[in-house]
Short mmCIF file of N, CA and C in Angstrom, two decimals:
data_model
loop_
_atom_site.label_atom_id
_atom_site.label_comp_id
_atom_site.label_asym_id
_atom_site.label_seq_id
_atom_site.Cartn_x
_atom_site.Cartn_y
_atom_site.Cartn_z
N UNK A 1 0.82 -1.18 0.00
CA UNK A 1 0.00 0.00 0.00
C UNK A 1 0.86 1.24 0.00
N UNK A 2 1.62 1.33 -1.05
CA UNK A 2 2.53 2.45 -1.23
C UNK A 2 1.76 3.76 -1.36
N UNK A 3 0.53 3.71 -1.85
CA UNK A 3 -0.26 4.94 -2.01
C UNK A 3 -0.56 5.54 -0.64
N UNK A 4 -0.85 4.69 0.32
CA UNK A 4 -1.11 5.17 1.68
C UNK A 4 0.16 5.81 2.25
N UNK A 5 1.28 5.16 2.07
CA UNK A 5 2.55 5.72 2.54
C UNK A 5 2.85 7.06 1.88
N UNK A 6 2.54 7.18 0.61
CA UNK A 6 2.74 8.44 -0.10
C UNK A 6 1.86 9.53 0.52
N UNK A 7 0.62 9.19 0.81
CA UNK A 7 -0.27 10.15 1.46
C UNK A 7 0.26 10.58 2.82
N UNK A 8 0.79 9.63 3.57
CA UNK A 8 1.36 9.92 4.89
C UNK A 8 2.56 10.86 4.78
N UNK A 9 3.43 10.59 3.82
CA UNK A 9 4.62 11.42 3.63
C UNK A 9 4.20 12.84 3.22
N UNK A 10 3.31 12.93 2.26
CA UNK A 10 2.85 14.25 1.81
C UNK A 10 2.18 15.00 2.96
N UNK A 11 1.42 14.28 3.77
CA UNK A 11 0.75 14.89 4.92
C UNK A 11 1.79 15.41 5.92
N UNK A 12 2.78 14.59 6.23
CA UNK A 12 3.80 15.01 7.20
C UNK A 12 4.63 16.18 6.68
N UNK A 13 4.76 16.29 5.37
CA UNK A 13 5.49 17.41 4.77
C UNK A 13 4.59 18.63 4.58
N UNK A 14 3.33 18.50 4.95
CA UNK A 14 2.34 19.58 4.81
C UNK A 14 2.11 19.96 3.35
N UNK A 15 2.22 18.98 2.49
CA UNK A 15 1.88 19.15 1.07
C UNK A 15 0.42 18.72 0.95
N UNK A 16 -0.47 19.62 1.34
CA UNK A 16 -1.88 19.26 1.51
C UNK A 16 -2.56 18.76 0.23
N UNK A 17 -2.47 19.47 -0.90
CA UNK A 17 -3.16 18.96 -2.10
C UNK A 17 -2.64 17.58 -2.53
N UNK A 18 -1.34 17.39 -2.45
CA UNK A 18 -0.76 16.10 -2.83
C UNK A 18 -1.20 15.00 -1.86
N UNK A 19 -1.30 15.36 -0.61
CA UNK A 19 -1.76 14.41 0.40
C UNK A 19 -3.21 13.99 0.12
N UNK A 20 -4.07 14.96 -0.17
CA UNK A 20 -5.47 14.66 -0.49
C UNK A 20 -5.55 13.75 -1.70
N UNK A 21 -4.77 14.06 -2.72
CA UNK A 21 -4.78 13.23 -3.94
C UNK A 21 -4.35 11.80 -3.65
N UNK A 22 -3.30 11.64 -2.86
CA UNK A 22 -2.83 10.30 -2.53
C UNK A 22 -3.86 9.54 -1.69
N UNK A 23 -4.45 10.21 -0.72
CA UNK A 23 -5.46 9.54 0.10
C UNK A 23 -6.71 9.22 -0.72
N UNK A 24 -7.09 10.09 -1.64
CA UNK A 24 -8.21 9.79 -2.53
C UNK A 24 -7.94 8.52 -3.33
N UNK A 25 -6.73 8.42 -3.87
CA UNK A 25 -6.36 7.24 -4.65
C UNK A 25 -6.37 5.99 -3.77
N UNK A 26 -5.85 6.12 -2.56
CA UNK A 26 -5.84 4.99 -1.64
C UNK A 26 -7.26 4.56 -1.29
N UNK A 27 -8.11 5.52 -0.96
CA UNK A 27 -9.48 5.19 -0.57
C UNK A 27 -10.26 4.58 -1.73
N UNK A 28 -10.01 5.05 -2.95
CA UNK A 28 -10.68 4.47 -4.11
C UNK A 28 -10.26 3.01 -4.32
N UNK A 29 -9.01 2.71 -4.09
CA UNK A 29 -8.49 1.35 -4.32
C UNK A 29 -8.64 0.44 -3.11
N UNK A 30 -8.54 0.99 -1.90
CA UNK A 30 -8.48 0.16 -0.70
C UNK A 30 -9.42 0.67 0.41
N UNK A 31 -10.56 1.18 0.04
CA UNK A 31 -11.49 1.80 0.99
C UNK A 31 -12.01 0.91 2.09
N UNK A 32 -11.81 -0.40 1.96
CA UNK A 32 -12.29 -1.31 3.00
C UNK A 32 -11.17 -1.81 3.91
N UNK A 33 -9.95 -1.40 3.65
CA UNK A 33 -8.82 -1.82 4.48
C UNK A 33 -8.89 -1.14 5.85
N UNK A 34 -8.21 -1.71 6.83
CA UNK A 34 -8.21 -1.15 8.19
C UNK A 34 -7.69 0.29 8.23
N UNK A 35 -6.70 0.59 7.42
CA UNK A 35 -6.10 1.92 7.43
C UNK A 35 -6.96 2.97 6.73
N UNK A 36 -8.05 2.56 6.10
CA UNK A 36 -8.89 3.50 5.35
C UNK A 36 -9.47 4.59 6.24
N UNK A 37 -9.89 4.26 7.44
CA UNK A 37 -10.47 5.26 8.33
C UNK A 37 -9.43 6.33 8.70
N UNK A 38 -8.19 5.91 8.88
CA UNK A 38 -7.12 6.87 9.18
C UNK A 38 -6.79 7.69 7.94
N UNK A 39 -6.76 7.06 6.80
CA UNK A 39 -6.50 7.79 5.55
C UNK A 39 -7.60 8.83 5.33
N UNK A 40 -8.85 8.46 5.57
CA UNK A 40 -9.95 9.40 5.39
C UNK A 40 -9.86 10.56 6.40
N UNK A 41 -9.45 10.25 7.61
CA UNK A 41 -9.28 11.29 8.63
C UNK A 41 -8.16 12.25 8.23
N UNK A 42 -7.04 11.73 7.80
CA UNK A 42 -5.94 12.59 7.40
C UNK A 42 -6.30 13.39 6.14
N UNK A 43 -7.08 12.79 5.27
CA UNK A 43 -7.58 13.51 4.09
C UNK A 43 -8.43 14.69 4.55
N UNK A 44 -9.32 14.44 5.51
CA UNK A 44 -10.16 15.51 6.07
C UNK A 44 -9.29 16.63 6.65
N UNK A 45 -8.28 16.26 7.44
CA UNK A 45 -7.40 17.27 8.04
C UNK A 45 -6.68 18.08 6.97
N UNK A 46 -6.21 17.40 5.93
CA UNK A 46 -5.52 18.11 4.84
C UNK A 46 -6.47 19.06 4.13
N UNK A 47 -7.70 18.62 3.90
CA UNK A 47 -8.68 19.50 3.26
C UNK A 47 -8.96 20.74 4.09
N UNK A 48 -8.98 20.59 5.41
CA UNK A 48 -9.23 21.75 6.27
C UNK A 48 -8.04 22.71 6.24
N UNK A 49 -6.87 22.20 5.93
CA UNK A 49 -5.70 23.08 5.79
C UNK A 49 -5.74 23.83 4.46
N UNK A 50 -6.29 23.21 3.47
CA UNK A 50 -6.40 23.85 2.15
C UNK A 50 -7.44 24.97 2.19
N UNK A 51 -8.59 24.68 2.78
CA UNK A 51 -9.68 25.66 2.85
C UNK A 51 -10.45 25.47 4.15
N UNK A 52 -10.09 26.26 5.13
CA UNK A 52 -10.67 26.15 6.48
C UNK A 52 -12.19 26.32 6.48
N UNK A 53 -12.69 27.13 5.56
CA UNK A 53 -14.13 27.39 5.52
C UNK A 53 -14.95 26.17 5.11
N UNK A 54 -14.30 25.15 4.59
CA UNK A 54 -15.01 23.93 4.21
C UNK A 54 -15.01 22.88 5.33
N UNK A 55 -14.51 23.26 6.49
CA UNK A 55 -14.40 22.31 7.60
C UNK A 55 -15.73 21.67 7.93
N UNK A 56 -16.78 22.48 8.09
CA UNK A 56 -18.09 21.94 8.48
C UNK A 56 -18.63 20.99 7.41
N UNK A 57 -18.51 21.37 6.16
CA UNK A 57 -19.00 20.52 5.06
C UNK A 57 -18.22 19.21 5.00
N UNK A 58 -16.91 19.32 5.08
CA UNK A 58 -16.07 18.12 5.03
C UNK A 58 -16.27 17.24 6.26
N UNK A 59 -16.49 17.86 7.41
CA UNK A 59 -16.75 17.09 8.63
C UNK A 59 -18.03 16.28 8.47
N UNK A 60 -19.05 16.91 7.95
CA UNK A 60 -20.31 16.20 7.72
C UNK A 60 -20.13 15.01 6.79
N UNK A 61 -19.38 15.22 5.71
CA UNK A 61 -19.13 14.14 4.76
C UNK A 61 -18.33 13.01 5.41
N UNK A 62 -17.32 13.38 6.19
CA UNK A 62 -16.50 12.37 6.87
C UNK A 62 -17.36 11.57 7.84
N UNK A 63 -18.13 12.26 8.66
CA UNK A 63 -18.93 11.57 9.69
C UNK A 63 -20.03 10.71 9.08
N UNK A 64 -20.53 11.10 7.92
CA UNK A 64 -21.52 10.28 7.23
C UNK A 64 -20.88 9.00 6.68
N UNK A 65 -19.68 9.15 6.15
CA UNK A 65 -18.98 7.99 5.58
C UNK A 65 -18.38 7.09 6.65
N UNK A 66 -18.00 7.66 7.79
CA UNK A 66 -17.31 6.91 8.84
C UNK A 66 -17.97 7.17 10.20
N UNK A 67 -19.23 6.79 10.38
CA UNK A 67 -19.94 7.13 11.62
C UNK A 67 -19.36 6.51 12.89
N UNK A 68 -18.65 5.40 12.76
CA UNK A 68 -18.07 4.74 13.94
C UNK A 68 -16.57 5.02 14.07
N UNK A 69 -16.11 6.03 13.40
CA UNK A 69 -14.69 6.35 13.39
C UNK A 69 -14.16 6.65 14.78
N UNK A 70 -12.96 6.17 15.08
CA UNK A 70 -12.34 6.54 16.36
C UNK A 70 -11.96 8.02 16.39
N UNK A 71 -12.00 8.68 15.26
CA UNK A 71 -11.67 10.10 15.16
C UNK A 71 -12.93 10.99 15.18
N UNK A 72 -14.08 10.40 15.38
CA UNK A 72 -15.36 11.11 15.32
C UNK A 72 -15.36 12.36 16.20
N UNK A 73 -14.97 12.23 17.45
CA UNK A 73 -15.01 13.38 18.37
C UNK A 73 -14.04 14.47 17.94
N UNK A 74 -12.90 14.09 17.41
CA UNK A 74 -11.93 15.09 16.96
C UNK A 74 -12.46 15.86 15.74
N UNK A 75 -13.15 15.15 14.86
CA UNK A 75 -13.75 15.80 13.69
C UNK A 75 -14.85 16.75 14.16
N UNK A 76 -15.67 16.30 15.10
CA UNK A 76 -16.72 17.16 15.63
C UNK A 76 -16.14 18.39 16.33
N UNK A 77 -15.02 18.23 17.01
CA UNK A 77 -14.36 19.36 17.66
C UNK A 77 -13.93 20.40 16.63
N UNK A 78 -13.29 19.96 15.57
CA UNK A 78 -12.86 20.90 14.53
C UNK A 78 -14.06 21.57 13.87
N UNK A 79 -15.13 20.81 13.69
CA UNK A 79 -16.34 21.39 13.10
C UNK A 79 -16.94 22.45 14.04
N UNK A 80 -17.03 22.14 15.32
CA UNK A 80 -17.58 23.09 16.29
C UNK A 80 -16.72 24.35 16.37
N UNK A 81 -15.41 24.18 16.36
CA UNK A 81 -14.51 25.33 16.40
C UNK A 81 -14.70 26.22 15.18
N UNK A 82 -14.83 25.62 14.02
CA UNK A 82 -14.99 26.41 12.80
C UNK A 82 -16.35 27.11 12.78
N UNK A 83 -17.40 26.41 13.17
CA UNK A 83 -18.72 27.04 13.22
C UNK A 83 -18.73 28.21 14.20
N UNK A 84 -18.06 28.06 15.33
CA UNK A 84 -17.98 29.15 16.30
C UNK A 84 -17.17 30.31 15.72
N UNK A 85 -16.08 30.00 15.05
CA UNK A 85 -15.26 31.05 14.42
C UNK A 85 -16.08 31.83 13.40
N UNK A 86 -16.96 31.12 12.70
CA UNK A 86 -17.83 31.75 11.70
C UNK A 86 -19.06 32.40 12.34
N UNK A 87 -19.14 32.36 13.67
CA UNK A 87 -20.25 32.91 14.45
C UNK A 87 -21.59 32.23 14.14
N UNK A 88 -21.52 30.95 13.80
CA UNK A 88 -22.72 30.13 13.57
C UNK A 88 -22.99 29.35 14.85
N UNK A 89 -23.32 30.10 15.91
CA UNK A 89 -23.43 29.52 17.24
C UNK A 89 -24.58 28.53 17.37
N UNK A 90 -25.68 28.78 16.68
CA UNK A 90 -26.81 27.85 16.73
C UNK A 90 -26.41 26.49 16.17
N UNK A 91 -25.61 26.49 15.12
CA UNK A 91 -25.14 25.23 14.53
C UNK A 91 -24.06 24.58 15.40
N UNK A 92 -23.25 25.39 16.05
CA UNK A 92 -22.16 24.86 16.87
C UNK A 92 -22.65 24.29 18.20
N UNK A 93 -23.73 24.84 18.74
CA UNK A 93 -24.18 24.44 20.07
C UNK A 93 -24.37 22.94 20.26
N UNK A 94 -25.10 22.23 19.39
CA UNK A 94 -25.25 20.79 19.63
C UNK A 94 -23.93 20.03 19.66
N UNK A 95 -22.98 20.49 18.86
CA UNK A 95 -21.67 19.84 18.85
C UNK A 95 -20.95 20.08 20.17
N UNK A 96 -20.97 21.32 20.65
CA UNK A 96 -20.32 21.62 21.94
C UNK A 96 -20.98 20.83 23.06
N UNK A 97 -22.31 20.72 23.04
CA UNK A 97 -23.02 19.96 24.07
C UNK A 97 -22.61 18.50 24.03
N UNK A 98 -22.53 17.94 22.85
CA UNK A 98 -22.11 16.55 22.69
C UNK A 98 -20.66 16.36 23.14
N UNK A 99 -19.79 17.24 22.72
CA UNK A 99 -18.38 17.13 23.09
C UNK A 99 -18.16 17.28 24.60
N UNK A 100 -18.99 18.09 25.26
CA UNK A 100 -18.85 18.27 26.70
C UNK A 100 -19.14 16.98 27.47
N UNK A 101 -19.86 16.05 26.86
CA UNK A 101 -20.17 14.78 27.52
C UNK A 101 -19.19 13.67 27.13
N UNK A 102 -18.31 13.94 26.16
CA UNK A 102 -17.34 12.94 25.71
C UNK A 102 -16.35 12.59 26.82
N UNK A 103 -15.99 11.35 26.91
CA UNK A 103 -15.02 10.88 27.91
C UNK A 103 -13.63 10.67 27.33
N UNK A 104 -13.45 11.03 26.07
CA UNK A 104 -12.17 10.86 25.38
C UNK A 104 -11.12 11.77 26.03
N UNK A 105 -10.14 11.17 26.68
CA UNK A 105 -9.11 11.93 27.41
C UNK A 105 -8.22 12.75 26.49
N UNK A 106 -8.21 12.44 25.20
CA UNK A 106 -7.36 13.21 24.28
C UNK A 106 -7.99 14.55 23.89
N UNK A 107 -9.25 14.73 24.22
CA UNK A 107 -9.92 15.99 23.89
C UNK A 107 -9.61 17.06 24.94
N UNK A 108 -9.56 18.31 24.52
CA UNK A 108 -9.30 19.41 25.47
C UNK A 108 -10.59 19.77 26.23
N UNK A 109 -10.92 18.96 27.23
CA UNK A 109 -12.21 19.06 27.92
C UNK A 109 -12.46 20.47 28.46
N UNK A 110 -11.46 21.07 29.07
CA UNK A 110 -11.64 22.40 29.65
C UNK A 110 -11.95 23.43 28.56
N UNK A 111 -11.26 23.35 27.44
CA UNK A 111 -11.53 24.27 26.32
C UNK A 111 -12.94 24.06 25.78
N UNK A 112 -13.38 22.82 25.77
CA UNK A 112 -14.73 22.52 25.30
C UNK A 112 -15.76 23.15 26.24
N UNK A 113 -15.54 23.04 27.55
CA UNK A 113 -16.46 23.65 28.52
C UNK A 113 -16.52 25.17 28.32
N UNK A 114 -15.38 25.79 28.10
CA UNK A 114 -15.35 27.23 27.90
C UNK A 114 -16.05 27.61 26.60
N UNK A 115 -15.83 26.85 25.56
CA UNK A 115 -16.50 27.13 24.28
C UNK A 115 -18.00 26.93 24.40
N UNK A 116 -18.42 25.92 25.13
CA UNK A 116 -19.85 25.71 25.37
C UNK A 116 -20.44 26.91 26.10
N UNK A 117 -19.76 27.38 27.13
CA UNK A 117 -20.24 28.54 27.89
C UNK A 117 -20.34 29.76 26.99
N UNK A 118 -19.32 30.00 26.19
CA UNK A 118 -19.32 31.16 25.30
C UNK A 118 -20.43 31.06 24.25
N UNK A 119 -20.70 29.86 23.79
CA UNK A 119 -21.76 29.67 22.80
C UNK A 119 -23.12 29.98 23.42
N UNK A 120 -23.39 29.43 24.60
CA UNK A 120 -24.63 29.78 25.30
C UNK A 120 -24.72 31.29 25.51
N UNK A 121 -23.62 31.89 25.90
CA UNK A 121 -23.55 33.33 26.14
C UNK A 121 -23.92 34.09 24.86
N UNK A 122 -23.33 33.71 23.75
CA UNK A 122 -23.62 34.37 22.47
C UNK A 122 -25.08 34.22 22.05
N UNK A 123 -25.68 33.12 22.46
CA UNK A 123 -27.09 32.86 22.12
C UNK A 123 -28.05 33.42 23.18
N UNK A 124 -27.51 34.20 24.12
CA UNK A 124 -28.30 34.83 25.19
C UNK A 124 -29.01 33.83 26.09
N UNK A 125 -28.47 32.63 26.19
CA UNK A 125 -29.00 31.65 27.13
C UNK A 125 -28.13 31.75 28.39
N UNK A 126 -28.40 32.80 29.17
CA UNK A 126 -27.53 33.15 30.28
C UNK A 126 -27.53 32.14 31.42
N UNK A 127 -28.67 31.50 31.76
CA UNK A 127 -28.59 30.48 32.81
C UNK A 127 -27.66 29.32 32.45
N UNK A 128 -27.78 28.83 31.22
CA UNK A 128 -26.92 27.73 30.80
C UNK A 128 -25.47 28.19 30.65
N UNK A 129 -25.28 29.43 30.19
CA UNK A 129 -23.93 29.98 30.09
C UNK A 129 -23.29 30.04 31.47
N UNK A 130 -24.05 30.50 32.46
CA UNK A 130 -23.52 30.59 33.83
C UNK A 130 -23.14 29.20 34.35
N UNK A 131 -23.98 28.23 34.11
CA UNK A 131 -23.69 26.86 34.55
C UNK A 131 -22.42 26.34 33.88
N UNK A 132 -22.28 26.59 32.60
CA UNK A 132 -21.10 26.11 31.87
C UNK A 132 -19.84 26.86 32.31
N UNK A 133 -19.95 28.17 32.53
CA UNK A 133 -18.80 28.92 33.03
C UNK A 133 -18.37 28.37 34.39
N UNK A 134 -19.35 28.06 35.24
CA UNK A 134 -19.02 27.54 36.56
C UNK A 134 -18.36 26.16 36.45
N UNK A 135 -18.86 25.33 35.53
CA UNK A 135 -18.24 24.01 35.31
C UNK A 135 -16.79 24.17 34.86
N UNK A 136 -16.54 25.14 34.00
CA UNK A 136 -15.18 25.43 33.56
C UNK A 136 -14.30 25.83 34.74
N UNK A 137 -14.80 26.75 35.57
CA UNK A 137 -14.02 27.21 36.73
C UNK A 137 -13.78 26.07 37.72
N UNK A 138 -14.77 25.22 37.92
CA UNK A 138 -14.61 24.07 38.81
C UNK A 138 -13.54 23.12 38.28
N UNK A 139 -13.56 22.89 36.97
CA UNK A 139 -12.57 22.02 36.35
C UNK A 139 -11.17 22.64 36.47
N UNK A 140 -11.10 23.93 36.28
CA UNK A 140 -9.82 24.64 36.40
C UNK A 140 -9.28 24.55 37.82
N UNK A 141 -10.15 24.72 38.81
CA UNK A 141 -9.73 24.68 40.21
C UNK A 141 -9.27 23.29 40.63
N UNK A 142 -9.79 22.26 39.95
CA UNK A 142 -9.42 20.88 40.29
C UNK A 142 -8.04 20.50 39.77
N UNK A 143 -7.49 21.31 38.87
CA UNK A 143 -6.20 21.01 38.28
C UNK A 143 -5.08 21.63 39.10
N UNK A 144 -3.91 20.99 39.13
CA UNK A 144 -2.78 21.58 39.85
C UNK A 144 -2.37 22.90 39.19
N UNK A 145 -1.80 23.81 39.97
CA UNK A 145 -1.36 25.09 39.41
C UNK A 145 -0.30 24.88 38.32
N UNK A 146 -0.29 25.78 37.38
CA UNK A 146 0.70 25.72 36.31
C UNK A 146 2.08 26.11 36.83
N UNK A 147 3.06 25.46 36.30
CA UNK A 147 4.45 25.78 36.68
C UNK A 147 4.89 27.04 35.95
N UNK A 148 5.66 27.82 36.60
CA UNK A 148 6.20 29.02 35.98
C UNK A 148 5.30 30.22 36.14
N UNK A 149 5.91 31.34 36.18
CA UNK A 149 5.19 32.58 36.43
C UNK A 149 4.28 32.96 35.25
N UNK A 150 4.75 32.79 34.02
CA UNK A 150 3.96 33.17 32.86
C UNK A 150 2.68 32.35 32.78
N UNK A 151 2.79 31.05 32.95
CA UNK A 151 1.61 30.19 32.91
C UNK A 151 0.63 30.52 34.02
N UNK A 152 1.14 30.76 35.20
CA UNK A 152 0.27 31.10 36.33
C UNK A 152 -0.43 32.43 36.10
N UNK A 153 0.27 33.40 35.53
CA UNK A 153 -0.34 34.70 35.25
C UNK A 153 -1.44 34.58 34.20
N UNK A 154 -1.18 33.81 33.16
CA UNK A 154 -2.18 33.59 32.11
C UNK A 154 -3.43 32.90 32.68
N UNK A 155 -3.19 31.92 33.52
CA UNK A 155 -4.31 31.19 34.13
C UNK A 155 -5.12 32.12 35.02
N UNK A 156 -4.45 32.96 35.79
CA UNK A 156 -5.15 33.89 36.67
C UNK A 156 -5.96 34.90 35.84
N UNK A 157 -5.38 35.39 34.76
CA UNK A 157 -6.07 36.32 33.88
C UNK A 157 -7.31 35.67 33.28
N UNK A 158 -7.17 34.44 32.78
CA UNK A 158 -8.29 33.71 32.21
C UNK A 158 -9.39 33.49 33.25
N UNK A 159 -8.98 33.12 34.46
CA UNK A 159 -9.94 32.89 35.53
C UNK A 159 -10.73 34.15 35.84
N UNK A 160 -10.05 35.27 35.92
CA UNK A 160 -10.73 36.54 36.20
C UNK A 160 -11.71 36.91 35.09
N UNK A 161 -11.32 36.69 33.85
CA UNK A 161 -12.21 36.98 32.72
C UNK A 161 -13.46 36.11 32.77
N UNK A 162 -13.27 34.84 33.06
CA UNK A 162 -14.42 33.93 33.12
C UNK A 162 -15.30 34.26 34.32
N UNK A 163 -14.70 34.57 35.44
CA UNK A 163 -15.49 34.96 36.61
C UNK A 163 -16.32 36.21 36.33
N UNK A 164 -15.76 37.17 35.61
CA UNK A 164 -16.50 38.38 35.26
C UNK A 164 -17.66 38.05 34.34
N UNK A 165 -17.41 37.18 33.36
CA UNK A 165 -18.48 36.80 32.43
C UNK A 165 -19.56 36.00 33.17
N UNK A 166 -19.15 35.15 34.10
CA UNK A 166 -20.09 34.39 34.93
C UNK A 166 -20.99 35.34 35.70
N UNK A 167 -20.41 36.38 36.30
CA UNK A 167 -21.20 37.35 37.06
C UNK A 167 -22.22 38.06 36.16
N UNK A 168 -21.81 38.42 34.96
CA UNK A 168 -22.74 39.07 34.02
C UNK A 168 -23.88 38.13 33.66
N UNK A 169 -23.55 36.87 33.38
CA UNK A 169 -24.59 35.90 33.03
C UNK A 169 -25.55 35.66 34.17
N UNK A 170 -25.04 35.57 35.37
CA UNK A 170 -25.90 35.40 36.54
C UNK A 170 -26.82 36.59 36.70
N UNK A 171 -26.30 37.76 36.50
CA UNK A 171 -27.11 38.99 36.63
C UNK A 171 -28.19 39.03 35.55
N UNK A 172 -27.84 38.68 34.33
CA UNK A 172 -28.80 38.71 33.21
C UNK A 172 -29.84 37.60 33.30
N UNK A 173 -29.53 36.54 34.02
CA UNK A 173 -30.49 35.43 34.11
C UNK A 173 -31.50 35.65 35.23
N UNK A 174 -31.35 36.68 36.01
CA UNK A 174 -32.33 36.98 37.08
C UNK A 174 -33.33 38.01 36.64
#
């Protein structure tokens, strides 16, 4: 399966169009092989590097073709991030809600909680935003302090910003 190896090499070299072409060829010839799900995932990642605005469309296509993929949550995370970046909060919300319940340790759970809170906030659902902001702060407090002064300062700044937003949401929800 030299075609798969070619796709891997092109991907690692960040030659995105060539990587997509190699993975397309591999998937056309060997779409039922065990490595096909990984090839399709890397193809998706390469496509998002070529045109970030197609992330949601490509994520939908990937998830339809590979619904049981071990990369499903990661694809959904990239889709939610792109929808939020595009300010499509109504579309992003179900993804953030789903991701917040994921148990996959490789996912950035704390970032997901914060994005969920911000999405509720943007949609003026202040009670749910407050709950999500508090869950984020609780998760942050449960973690050991960051080493080094710069990391600790950044964490303190982030905490203060979230606490301020939490206070606003609590006030608006009453």
